[in-house]
GROMACS .gro file of C-alpha atoms in nm:
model
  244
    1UNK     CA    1   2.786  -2.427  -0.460
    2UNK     CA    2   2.521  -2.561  -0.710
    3UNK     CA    3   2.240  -2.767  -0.633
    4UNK     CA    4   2.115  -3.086  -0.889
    5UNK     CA    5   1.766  -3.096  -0.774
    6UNK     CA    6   1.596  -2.811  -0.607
    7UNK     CA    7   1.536  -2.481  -0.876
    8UNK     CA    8   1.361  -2.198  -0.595
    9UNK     CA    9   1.409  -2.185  -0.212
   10UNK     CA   10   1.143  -1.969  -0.052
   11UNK     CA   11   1.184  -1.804   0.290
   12UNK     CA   12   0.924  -1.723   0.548
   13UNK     CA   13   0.943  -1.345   0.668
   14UNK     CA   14   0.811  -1.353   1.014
   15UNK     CA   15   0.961  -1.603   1.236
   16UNK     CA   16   1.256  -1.702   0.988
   17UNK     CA   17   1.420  -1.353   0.875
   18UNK     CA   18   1.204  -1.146   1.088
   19UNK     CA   19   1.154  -1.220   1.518
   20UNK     CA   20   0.827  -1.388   1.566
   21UNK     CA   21   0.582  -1.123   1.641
   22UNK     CA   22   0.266  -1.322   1.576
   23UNK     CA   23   0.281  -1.617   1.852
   24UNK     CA   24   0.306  -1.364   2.137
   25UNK     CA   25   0.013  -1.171   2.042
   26UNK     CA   26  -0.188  -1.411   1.950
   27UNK     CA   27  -0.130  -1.560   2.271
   28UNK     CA   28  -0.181  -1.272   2.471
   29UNK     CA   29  -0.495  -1.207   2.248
   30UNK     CA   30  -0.674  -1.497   2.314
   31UNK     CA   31  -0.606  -1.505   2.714
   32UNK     CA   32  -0.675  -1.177   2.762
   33UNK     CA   33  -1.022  -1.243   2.584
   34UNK     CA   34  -1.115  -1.534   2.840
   35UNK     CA   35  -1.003  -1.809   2.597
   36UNK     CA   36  -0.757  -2.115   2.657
   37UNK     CA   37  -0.448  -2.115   2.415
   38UNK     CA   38  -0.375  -2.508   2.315
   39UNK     CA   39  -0.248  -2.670   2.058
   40UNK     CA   40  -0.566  -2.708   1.879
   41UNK     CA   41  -0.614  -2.287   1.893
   42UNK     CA   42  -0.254  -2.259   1.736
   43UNK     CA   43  -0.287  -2.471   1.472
   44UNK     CA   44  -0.602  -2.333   1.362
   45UNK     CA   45  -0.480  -1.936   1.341
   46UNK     CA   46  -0.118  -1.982   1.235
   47UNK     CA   47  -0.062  -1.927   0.835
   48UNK     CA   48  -0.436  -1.933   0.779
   49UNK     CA   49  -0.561  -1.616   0.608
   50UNK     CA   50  -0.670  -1.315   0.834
   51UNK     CA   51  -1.009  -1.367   0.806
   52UNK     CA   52  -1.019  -1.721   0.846
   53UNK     CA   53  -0.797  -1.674   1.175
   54UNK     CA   54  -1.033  -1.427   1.290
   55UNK     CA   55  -1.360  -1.650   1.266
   56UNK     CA   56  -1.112  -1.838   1.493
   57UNK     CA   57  -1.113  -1.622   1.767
   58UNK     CA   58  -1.406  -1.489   1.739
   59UNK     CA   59  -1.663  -1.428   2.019
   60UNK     CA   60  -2.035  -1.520   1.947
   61UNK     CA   61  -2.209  -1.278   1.739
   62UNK     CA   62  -1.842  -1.103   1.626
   63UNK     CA   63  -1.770  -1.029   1.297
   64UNK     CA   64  -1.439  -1.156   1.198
   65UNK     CA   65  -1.339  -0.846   1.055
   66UNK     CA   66  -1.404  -0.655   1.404
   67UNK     CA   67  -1.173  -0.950   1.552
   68UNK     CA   68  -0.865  -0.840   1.288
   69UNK     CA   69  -0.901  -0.484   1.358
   70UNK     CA   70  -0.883  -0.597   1.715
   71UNK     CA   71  -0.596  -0.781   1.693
   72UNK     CA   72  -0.385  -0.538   1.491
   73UNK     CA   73  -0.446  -0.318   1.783
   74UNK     CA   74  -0.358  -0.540   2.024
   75UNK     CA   75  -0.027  -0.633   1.776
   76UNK     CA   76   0.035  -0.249   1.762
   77UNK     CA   77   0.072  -0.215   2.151
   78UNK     CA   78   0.304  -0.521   2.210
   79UNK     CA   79   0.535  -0.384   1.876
   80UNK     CA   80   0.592  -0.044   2.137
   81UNK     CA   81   0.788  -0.246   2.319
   82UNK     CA   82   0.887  -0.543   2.104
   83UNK     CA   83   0.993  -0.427   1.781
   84UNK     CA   84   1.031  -0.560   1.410
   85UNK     CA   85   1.412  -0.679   1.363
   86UNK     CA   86   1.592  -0.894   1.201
   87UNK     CA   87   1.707  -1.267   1.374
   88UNK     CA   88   2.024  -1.319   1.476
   89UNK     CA   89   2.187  -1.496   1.150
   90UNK     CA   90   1.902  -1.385   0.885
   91UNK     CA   91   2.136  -1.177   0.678
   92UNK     CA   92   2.459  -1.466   0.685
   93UNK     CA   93   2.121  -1.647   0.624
   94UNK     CA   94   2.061  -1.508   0.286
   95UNK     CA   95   2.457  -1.518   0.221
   96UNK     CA   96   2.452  -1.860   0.213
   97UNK     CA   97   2.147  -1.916   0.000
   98UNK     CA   98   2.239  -1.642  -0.228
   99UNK     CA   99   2.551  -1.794  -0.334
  100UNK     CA  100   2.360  -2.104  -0.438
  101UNK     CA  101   2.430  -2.084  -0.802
  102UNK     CA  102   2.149  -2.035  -0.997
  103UNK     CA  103   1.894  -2.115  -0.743
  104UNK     CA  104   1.638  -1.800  -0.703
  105UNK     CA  105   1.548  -1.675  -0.402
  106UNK     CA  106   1.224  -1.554  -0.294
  107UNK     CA  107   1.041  -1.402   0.033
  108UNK     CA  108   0.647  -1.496   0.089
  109UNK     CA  109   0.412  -1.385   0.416
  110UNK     CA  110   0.090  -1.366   0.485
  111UNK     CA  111   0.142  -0.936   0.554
  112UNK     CA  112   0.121  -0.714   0.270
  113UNK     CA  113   0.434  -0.635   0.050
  114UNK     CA  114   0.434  -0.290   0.268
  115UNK     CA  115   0.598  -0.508   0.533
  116UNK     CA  116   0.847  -0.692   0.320
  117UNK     CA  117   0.980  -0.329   0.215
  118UNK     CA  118   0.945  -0.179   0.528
  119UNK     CA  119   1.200  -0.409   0.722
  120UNK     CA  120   1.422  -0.619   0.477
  121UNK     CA  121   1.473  -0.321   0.252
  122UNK     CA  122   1.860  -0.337   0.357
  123UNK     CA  123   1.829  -0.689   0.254
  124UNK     CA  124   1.596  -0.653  -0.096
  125UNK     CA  125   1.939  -0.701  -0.298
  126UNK     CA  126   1.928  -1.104  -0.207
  127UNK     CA  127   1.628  -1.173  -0.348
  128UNK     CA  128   1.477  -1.263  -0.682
  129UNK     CA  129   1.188  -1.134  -0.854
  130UNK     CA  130   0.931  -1.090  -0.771
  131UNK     CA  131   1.070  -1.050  -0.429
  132UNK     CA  132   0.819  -1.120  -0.185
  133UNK     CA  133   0.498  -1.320  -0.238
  134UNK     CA  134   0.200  -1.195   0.017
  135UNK     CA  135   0.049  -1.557   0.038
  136UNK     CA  136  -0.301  -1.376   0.264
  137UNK     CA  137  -0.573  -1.506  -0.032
  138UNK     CA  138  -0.389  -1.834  -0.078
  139UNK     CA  139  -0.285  -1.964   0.292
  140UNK     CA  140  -0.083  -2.177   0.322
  141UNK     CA  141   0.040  -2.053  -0.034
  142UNK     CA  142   0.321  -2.353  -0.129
  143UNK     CA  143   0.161  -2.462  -0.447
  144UNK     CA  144   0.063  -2.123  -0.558
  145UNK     CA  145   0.431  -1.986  -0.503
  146UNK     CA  146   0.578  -2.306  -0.700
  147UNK     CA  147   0.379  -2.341  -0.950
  148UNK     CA  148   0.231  -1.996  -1.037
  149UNK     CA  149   0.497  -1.749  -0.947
  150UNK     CA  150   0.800  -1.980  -1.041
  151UNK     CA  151   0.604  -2.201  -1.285
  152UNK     CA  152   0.814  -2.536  -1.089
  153UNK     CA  153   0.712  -2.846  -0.938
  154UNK     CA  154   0.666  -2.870  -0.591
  155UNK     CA  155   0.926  -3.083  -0.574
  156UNK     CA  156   1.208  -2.880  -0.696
  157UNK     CA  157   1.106  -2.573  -0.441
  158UNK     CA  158   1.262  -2.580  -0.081
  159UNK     CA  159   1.064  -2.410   0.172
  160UNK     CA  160   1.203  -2.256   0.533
  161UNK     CA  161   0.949  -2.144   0.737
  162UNK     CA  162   0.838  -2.133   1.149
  163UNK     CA  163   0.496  -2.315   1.096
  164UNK     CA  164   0.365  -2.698   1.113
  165UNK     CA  165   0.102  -2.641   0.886
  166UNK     CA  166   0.353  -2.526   0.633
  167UNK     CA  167   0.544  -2.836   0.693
  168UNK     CA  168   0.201  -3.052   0.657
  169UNK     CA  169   0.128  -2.894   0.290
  170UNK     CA  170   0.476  -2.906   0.189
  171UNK     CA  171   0.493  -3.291   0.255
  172UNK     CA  172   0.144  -3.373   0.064
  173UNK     CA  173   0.302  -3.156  -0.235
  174UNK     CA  174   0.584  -3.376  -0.165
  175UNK     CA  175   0.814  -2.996  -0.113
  176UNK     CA  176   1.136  -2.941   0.072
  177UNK     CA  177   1.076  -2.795   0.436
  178UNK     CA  178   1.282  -2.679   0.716
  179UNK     CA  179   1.158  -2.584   1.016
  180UNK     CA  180   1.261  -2.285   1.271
  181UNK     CA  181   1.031  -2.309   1.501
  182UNK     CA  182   0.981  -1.984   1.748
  183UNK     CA  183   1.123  -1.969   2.064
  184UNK     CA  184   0.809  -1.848   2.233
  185UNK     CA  185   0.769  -2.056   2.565
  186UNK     CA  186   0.367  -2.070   2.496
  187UNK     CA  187   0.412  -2.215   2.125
  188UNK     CA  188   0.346  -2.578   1.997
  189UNK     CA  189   0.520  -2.534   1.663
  190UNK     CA  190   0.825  -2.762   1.720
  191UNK     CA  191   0.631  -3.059   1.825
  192UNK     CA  192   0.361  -2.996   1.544
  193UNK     CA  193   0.673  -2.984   1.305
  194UNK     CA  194   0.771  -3.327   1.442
  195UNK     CA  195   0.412  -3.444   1.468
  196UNK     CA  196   0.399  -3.354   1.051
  197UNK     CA  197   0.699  -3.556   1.008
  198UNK     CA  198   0.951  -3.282   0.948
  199UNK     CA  199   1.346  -3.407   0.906
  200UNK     CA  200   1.522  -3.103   0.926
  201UNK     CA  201   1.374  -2.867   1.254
  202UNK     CA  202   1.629  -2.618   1.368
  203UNK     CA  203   1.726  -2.414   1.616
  204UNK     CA  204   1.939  -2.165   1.467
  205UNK     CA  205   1.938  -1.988   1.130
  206UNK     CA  206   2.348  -2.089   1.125
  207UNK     CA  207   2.261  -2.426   1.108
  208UNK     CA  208   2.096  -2.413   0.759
  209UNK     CA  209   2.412  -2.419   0.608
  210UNK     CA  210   2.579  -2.569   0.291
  211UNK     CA  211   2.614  -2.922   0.410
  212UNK     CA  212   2.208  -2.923   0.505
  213UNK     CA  213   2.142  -2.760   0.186
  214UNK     CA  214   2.323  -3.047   0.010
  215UNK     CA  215   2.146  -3.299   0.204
  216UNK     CA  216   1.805  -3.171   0.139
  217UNK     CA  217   1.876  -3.097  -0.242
  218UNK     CA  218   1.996  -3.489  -0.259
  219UNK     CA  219   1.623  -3.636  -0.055
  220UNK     CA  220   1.483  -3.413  -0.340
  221UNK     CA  221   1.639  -3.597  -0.580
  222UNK     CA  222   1.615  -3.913  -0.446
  223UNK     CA  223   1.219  -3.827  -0.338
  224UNK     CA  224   1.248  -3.943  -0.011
  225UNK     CA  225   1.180  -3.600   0.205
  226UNK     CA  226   0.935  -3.735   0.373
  227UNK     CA  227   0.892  -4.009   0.569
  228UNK     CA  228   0.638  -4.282   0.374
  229UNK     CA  229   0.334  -4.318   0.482
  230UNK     CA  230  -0.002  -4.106   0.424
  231UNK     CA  231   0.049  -3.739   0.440
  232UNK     CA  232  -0.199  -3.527   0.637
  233UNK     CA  233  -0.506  -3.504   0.569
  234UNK     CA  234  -0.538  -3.130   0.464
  235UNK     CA  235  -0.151  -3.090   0.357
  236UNK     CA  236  -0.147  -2.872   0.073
  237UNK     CA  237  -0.512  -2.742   0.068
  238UNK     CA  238  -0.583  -2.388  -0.100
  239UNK     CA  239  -0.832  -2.181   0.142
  240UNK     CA  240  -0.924  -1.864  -0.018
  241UNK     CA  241  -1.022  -1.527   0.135
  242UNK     CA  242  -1.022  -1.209   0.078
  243UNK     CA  243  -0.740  -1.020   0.190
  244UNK     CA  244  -0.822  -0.758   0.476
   0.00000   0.00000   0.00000
């Protein structure tokens, strides 16, 4: 299968190949501290760097760095009994996209490489260098992984992730997206992925299959991803931090 259009596809660790162990927490995180989780709350922690997250949710008078030690606690306990693993369908997944002819394939996540070795290491033979892109310093990280690491348009870079802010830059770059939304009965992802204007949202990783792929590499082409009309307002802005 070759592609006419689209030159990278970039997959989202956590939430795409890896189960969603972020929405829970942060969810239990929040409650447990007294606050309300809402849509608003969600939007404002998810693929935002730690530290920028972490002024989020913090109390008062709390240092933001006190609030991500507290959290990887909290993330520490709920990983005793929910584990890292892969999704159903993430290695057929990476099948399918790694007999894309000539198309590379990288990982990117807002964790350090550690975790990209530490639980797709049976899967490291898929991907193209460099691999896995920690995206922490640069949230949401789309232009930085197009342009910088591949040295592409935004345009010709396909992007599968489980978050609507991803979806919001990667229409104001004018990027392909599709969306897997979590599961998680307490998450507002799918309707912030619809809310952003998203085409292609989906429920399993079996249905991004050859016949999507085609369809999305053609919009590319054609530069109609996106529905017209103004993009977001932020879509596609670069907030740095320092990496914690």
């Amino acid at each position: 299968m070759a592609l006419r259009h689209l030159r990278l596809i970039a997959v989202n660790i956590d939430g795409v190949l890896l189960n969603d162990t972020f929405s829970p927490v942060i969810h239990r995180f929040v409650v447990a501290r007294g606050g309300v989780y809402t849509t608003e709350t969600e939007r404002a922690v998810l693929s935002q760097s730690q530290l920028e997250a972490a002024a989020v949710l913090a109390r008062p008078g709390e240092a933001p760095t006190d609030v991500v030690a507290a959290y990887f606690r909290e993330r520490e306990e709920y990983l005793r009994e929910n584990p890292v693993r892969l999704l159903d369908g993430a290695v057929e997944l990476l099948e399918r996209l790694r007999a894309v002819g000539g198309v590379p394939l990288v990982c990117y996540g807002g964790l350090g490489r550690e975790h990209f070795d530490r639980y797709l290491a049976s899967c490291v033979q898929y991907f193209d260098e460099p691999r896995y892109v920690c995206t922490n310093a640069f949230r949401p990280g789309l232009r930085e992984i197009a342009e910088d690491v591949a040295g592409l348009r935004c345009d010709q870079v396909l992007f599968i992730d489980d978050v609507a802010r991803v979806a919001e830059a990667a229409r104001g770059l004018g990027a392909a997206f599709v969306g897997h939304p979590t599961d998680y009965e307490h998450s507002f992802q799918r309707d912030l992925m619809r809310d952003a204007g998203a085409r292609h949202v989906v429920d399993s990783l079996h249905a991004v299959d050859e016949e999507l792929l085609r369809t999305i590499d053609s919009e590319a082409a054609e530069g109609c991803l996106w529905p017209a009309g103004a993009a977001p307002s932020d879509a596609g802005v670069t907030r740095v931090a320092a990496s914690v």
